[in-house]
Amino acid sequence: MGILDQPLRRSRKMSMTSMIDVVFLLLIFFMLINTFGSTQVLRFATPAGERKSIEKDFNLAPVFIRADNSIDIDGKTFPADALKGEMQKIKSRAAEVTLMIVVEPGAKNQSLIHVIEAARSTGLKNIAMKKLKDAEAILSTPSNGGAGND
Amino acid sequence: MIDFGPERPKREYEYLVPLINVVFLLITFFLITGTMQTAEPVKVELPEGAIDETKPAEAVTVYLGPDGFVYLFDQVIEARFAPFMLRSFFLKEGHRSVQIKADKNADAETLIDMMEQMREINIEEIIILTEHGK
């Protein structure tokens, strides 16, 4: 019997189950390892060294973050959502304003971010961040031009 | 009685092509929209924020955990000693951009210390990561 005389082998329908298994595994893998963009970015350009303002109309505005995370400006306590309005007032005080965020021991990072964001959103460019013990020396000198940190 | 014609023969397998199409589309979606998550040395709950600026292409990530420890690659150190570690690392490696993943409940003083130290060793840009507020 020749090859041509042999009955044709009918091609079997390919089972897709294994491929689907693999594809589902891939899907689960990508779902698990992916992170979606909920992370945001706050950028700070660091100045080279301390600087003094040459602007005559200059104001150094201290904002205190207390140990209990309350935020004090000019002796008054403000909630985080009212900070933006207060920052506007601070900005209008002088042609050049440096905001000095003074952090007491025990204050948390979240409060610091609230203050920075409120300042940024009102267009305050010069932001200095100091620990209380470092800030005391600066604030006790009335003529100090402030330390720009932003 | 209405005649619907002869009954179509049942397939041996369920028709799976549309399902595979959808699954491939989902895979493509996850590939495009997602970013690979790197293994993090510490679980950090980022502070909530509203401002989002453009992220630079390359930056070394430093973690400040809620426990007050600072994590840099495989190095872990107590926050008060962290400035020394950061100084020696960045002076050696010569990076110019650093991103800080600081826990929202970490001490703000530690974060300021870290930033001050980075400024002193001529890090040009510091990035603080926050999370979109709920």
Coordinates of C-alpha atoms in Angstrom, one line a residue:
Chain A
M1 CA 0.0 0.0 0.0
G2 CA 1.5 3.3 -1.1
I3 CA 1.5 6.5 0.9
L4 CA -1.1 8.0 -1.3
D5 CA -3.4 5.2 -0.7
Q6 CA -3.4 5.7 3.1
P7 CA -6.5 7.5 4.5
L8 CA -5.9 11.2 5.2
R9 CA -5.4 11.9 8.9
R10 CA -8.0 14.3 9.9
S11 CA -6.6 17.3 11.7
R12 CA -7.8 17.5 15.3
K13 CA -9.3 20.7 16.6
M14 CA -6.7 22.4 18.8
S15 CA -7.8 22.7 22.4
M16 CA -7.5 26.3 23.6
T17 CA -7.7 25.5 27.3
S18 CA -4.0 25.5 27.9
M19 CA -3.5 28.8 26.2
I20 CA -6.3 30.3 28.1
D21 CA -4.8 29.1 31.3
V22 CA -1.5 30.8 30.4
V23 CA -3.2 34.0 29.4
F24 CA -5.2 34.1 32.6
L25 CA -2.0 33.6 34.6
L26 CA -0.4 36.5 32.7
L27 CA -3.4 38.6 33.4
I28 CA -3.3 37.9 37.1
F29 CA 0.4 38.5 37.2
F30 CA 0.2 41.9 35.6
M31 CA -2.8 42.8 37.8
L32 CA -0.9 42.0 41.0
I33 CA 2.5 43.6 40.2
N34 CA 1.1 46.8 38.8
T35 CA 0.7 50.0 40.7
F36 CA -1.5 52.7 39.5
G37 CA -0.6 56.4 39.6
S38 CA -1.9 57.6 42.9
T39 CA 1.6 58.8 44.0
Q40 CA 2.3 62.5 43.6
V41 CA 5.4 64.5 43.5
L42 CA 6.6 67.7 45.3
R43 CA 9.9 69.0 44.0
F44 CA 12.3 71.1 45.8
A45 CA 15.3 72.7 44.2
T46 CA 18.0 73.1 46.9
P47 CA 19.9 76.4 46.9
A48 CA 23.6 76.2 47.2
G49 CA 24.1 77.5 50.7
E50 CA 22.2 80.1 52.8
R51 CA 21.2 83.3 51.1
K52 CA 20.2 86.8 52.2
S53 CA 17.6 88.8 50.4
I54 CA 18.6 91.9 48.6
E55 CA 15.0 93.0 48.4
K56 CA 14.2 96.0 50.7
D57 CA 10.6 95.1 51.0
F58 CA 11.3 91.7 52.5
N59 CA 9.4 89.7 55.1
L60 CA 10.2 86.5 56.9
A61 CA 7.0 84.8 57.9
P62 CA 7.2 82.0 60.5
V63 CA 4.6 79.2 60.5
F64 CA 4.8 76.9 63.5
I65 CA 3.9 73.2 63.5
R66 CA 3.3 72.3 67.1
A67 CA 4.0 69.0 68.7
D68 CA 0.2 68.3 68.6
N69 CA 0.3 69.0 64.9
S70 CA -1.7 72.2 65.2
I71 CA -0.5 75.0 62.8
D72 CA 0.1 78.4 64.2
I73 CA 0.6 81.6 62.3
D74 CA 1.0 84.9 64.2
G75 CA -0.1 83.2 67.4
K76 CA -3.4 81.9 65.9
T77 CA -4.1 78.3 65.2
F78 CA -5.5 77.4 61.8
P79 CA -7.0 74.1 60.4
A80 CA -5.3 72.7 57.4
D81 CA -8.1 73.7 55.0
A82 CA -7.9 77.4 56.1
L83 CA -4.1 77.6 55.5
K84 CA -4.4 78.7 51.8
G85 CA -6.3 81.9 52.7
E86 CA -3.7 82.7 55.4
M87 CA -0.9 82.1 53.0
Q88 CA -2.4 84.6 50.5
K89 CA -2.3 87.2 53.3
I90 CA 1.3 86.3 54.1
K91 CA 2.2 86.6 50.4
S92 CA 0.7 90.1 50.1
R93 CA 2.8 91.4 53.1
A94 CA 5.9 92.3 51.0
A95 CA 7.4 92.1 47.6
E96 CA 9.5 89.2 48.7
V97 CA 8.3 86.8 51.4
T98 CA 10.1 83.8 52.8
L99 CA 8.0 81.4 54.6
M100 CA 9.8 79.7 57.5
I101 CA 8.2 76.5 58.6
V102 CA 9.2 75.8 62.1
V103 CA 8.7 72.3 63.3
E104 CA 8.5 71.4 67.0
P105 CA 9.7 68.0 68.1
G106 CA 6.9 65.4 67.7
A107 CA 5.2 67.2 64.8
K108 CA 4.3 64.8 62.0
N109 CA 5.2 64.7 58.4
Q110 CA 1.5 65.1 57.2
S111 CA 1.2 68.5 58.8
L112 CA 4.4 69.7 57.2
I113 CA 3.1 68.6 53.8
H114 CA -0.2 70.5 54.5
V115 CA 1.8 73.7 55.1
I116 CA 4.1 73.3 52.1
E117 CA 1.2 72.6 49.7
A118 CA -0.8 75.6 51.0
A119 CA 2.3 77.8 50.4
R120 CA 3.0 76.3 47.0
S121 CA -0.6 76.7 45.8
T122 CA -0.6 80.4 46.6
G123 CA 2.7 80.9 44.7
L124 CA 5.0 81.4 47.7
K125 CA 8.4 80.4 46.2
N126 CA 10.8 80.8 49.1
I127 CA 10.1 78.2 51.7
A128 CA 12.6 77.4 54.5
M129 CA 12.1 74.5 56.9
K130 CA 13.7 74.6 60.3
K131 CA 13.6 72.7 63.5
L132 CA 12.5 74.8 66.5
K133 CA 15.9 75.0 68.1
D134 CA 17.5 76.1 64.8
A135 CA 14.8 78.6 64.0
E136 CA 15.0 80.4 67.4
A137 CA 18.4 81.8 66.6
I138 CA 17.2 83.1 63.2
L139 CA 13.9 84.5 64.5
S140 CA 15.6 86.3 67.4
T141 CA 17.7 88.4 64.8
P142 CA 15.2 90.9 63.4
S143 CA 17.4 91.9 60.4
N144 CA 17.9 88.4 59.2
G145 CA 17.2 87.8 55.6
G146 CA 16.1 84.3 56.1
A147 CA 17.3 81.0 54.7
G148 CA 15.8 80.1 51.4
N149 CA 15.3 76.4 51.1
D150 CA 13.1 76.1 48.0
Chain B
M1 CA -46.3 26.6 14.7
I2 CA -43.4 28.6 13.5
D3 CA -40.7 26.7 11.8
F4 CA -37.2 27.9 12.9
G5 CA -35.4 25.6 10.5
P6 CA -33.1 22.8 11.4
E7 CA -31.3 23.1 14.8
R8 CA -27.7 24.2 14.4
P9 CA -25.2 21.5 15.4
K10 CA -23.6 22.0 18.8
R11 CA -19.9 22.8 18.8
E12 CA -17.6 20.4 20.4
Y13 CA -15.9 23.2 22.4
E14 CA -17.4 26.5 23.6
Y15 CA -16.4 29.3 21.2
L16 CA -13.5 30.9 23.2
V17 CA -12.1 33.4 20.7
P18 CA -14.0 36.4 22.1
L19 CA -13.0 35.5 25.6
I20 CA -9.3 35.4 24.6
N21 CA -9.7 38.7 22.8
V22 CA -11.0 40.3 25.9
V23 CA -8.3 38.8 28.1
F24 CA -5.6 40.0 25.8
L25 CA -7.0 43.4 25.8
L26 CA -7.0 43.4 29.6
I27 CA -3.3 42.3 29.6
T28 CA -2.5 45.1 27.1
F29 CA -4.3 47.6 29.3
F30 CA -2.4 46.5 32.5
L31 CA 0.9 46.6 30.6
I32 CA 0.4 50.1 29.3
T33 CA -1.3 51.8 32.3
G34 CA 0.7 50.3 35.1
T35 CA 4.2 50.7 36.4
M36 CA 6.1 47.8 37.9
Q37 CA 6.2 47.9 41.6
T38 CA 9.7 47.5 43.1
A39 CA 10.2 45.7 46.3
E40 CA 10.1 48.3 49.1
P41 CA 12.2 47.9 52.2
V42 CA 9.5 49.2 54.5
K43 CA 5.7 49.8 54.3
V44 CA 5.3 53.5 54.1
E45 CA 1.9 55.3 54.2
L46 CA 2.5 58.5 52.2
P47 CA 1.1 61.8 53.4
E48 CA -1.9 63.1 51.5
G49 CA -1.4 65.9 49.1
A50 CA -3.0 67.8 46.3
I51 CA -0.1 69.1 44.2
D52 CA 1.5 66.9 41.6
E53 CA 4.5 68.1 39.7
T54 CA 6.4 66.3 37.0
K55 CA 8.5 63.5 38.2
P56 CA 12.2 63.5 37.1
A57 CA 13.5 60.5 35.2
E58 CA 16.0 59.3 37.7
A59 CA 16.2 59.7 41.4
V60 CA 17.5 57.5 44.3
T61 CA 14.7 56.7 46.7
V62 CA 15.2 57.1 50.5
Y63 CA 12.5 55.7 52.8
L64 CA 11.6 57.2 56.2
G65 CA 9.5 54.7 58.0
P66 CA 6.9 55.3 60.7
D67 CA 9.3 53.6 63.1
G68 CA 11.8 56.4 62.7
F69 CA 14.3 54.3 60.7
V70 CA 15.8 55.4 57.4
Y71 CA 16.1 52.9 54.6
L72 CA 18.4 53.3 51.6
F73 CA 18.7 50.2 49.4
D74 CA 19.7 47.4 51.9
Q75 CA 20.9 49.8 54.5
V76 CA 18.7 50.6 57.6
I77 CA 19.7 53.1 60.2
E78 CA 18.1 55.0 63.0
A79 CA 17.0 58.5 61.9
R80 CA 19.5 60.4 64.1
F81 CA 22.4 58.6 62.4
A82 CA 20.9 58.8 59.0
P83 CA 22.6 62.0 57.9
F84 CA 26.0 60.3 58.2
M85 CA 24.8 57.4 56.1
L86 CA 23.2 59.6 53.5
R87 CA 26.3 61.8 53.3
S88 CA 28.7 58.9 52.8
F89 CA 26.4 57.3 50.2
F90 CA 25.7 60.3 48.1
L91 CA 29.2 61.6 48.2
K92 CA 30.4 58.2 46.9
E93 CA 27.7 57.6 44.3
G94 CA 27.4 61.2 43.1
H95 CA 23.6 61.3 42.7
R96 CA 22.1 64.7 42.2
S97 CA 18.4 63.9 42.6
V98 CA 16.8 62.2 45.6
Q99 CA 13.2 61.2 46.2
I100 CA 12.0 60.7 49.8
K101 CA 9.2 58.4 50.6
A102 CA 8.4 59.5 54.2
D103 CA 5.6 58.0 56.2
K104 CA 2.9 60.5 57.1
N105 CA 3.3 59.7 60.8
A106 CA 7.1 60.0 60.7
D107 CA 8.7 62.9 62.6
A108 CA 8.9 66.1 60.4
E109 CA 12.1 67.0 62.2
T110 CA 13.8 63.9 60.8
L111 CA 12.6 64.7 57.3
I112 CA 14.0 68.3 57.7
D113 CA 17.3 66.9 59.0
M114 CA 17.6 64.6 56.0
M115 CA 16.8 67.4 53.6
E116 CA 19.3 69.7 55.3
Q117 CA 22.0 67.1 55.0
M118 CA 21.2 66.5 51.3
R119 CA 21.4 70.2 50.6
E120 CA 24.9 70.3 52.3
I121 CA 26.2 67.6 50.0
N122 CA 25.0 69.4 46.9
I123 CA 22.0 67.3 46.1
E124 CA 20.3 69.6 43.5
E125 CA 16.8 68.4 43.8
I126 CA 14.7 66.8 46.5
I127 CA 11.4 65.2 45.7
I128 CA 8.9 64.4 48.4
L129 CA 6.3 61.8 47.4
T130 CA 2.7 62.2 48.5
E131 CA -0.5 60.4 47.8
H132 CA -3.6 61.8 46.1
G133 CA -5.9 63.0 49.0
K134 CA -9.1 61.1 49.5

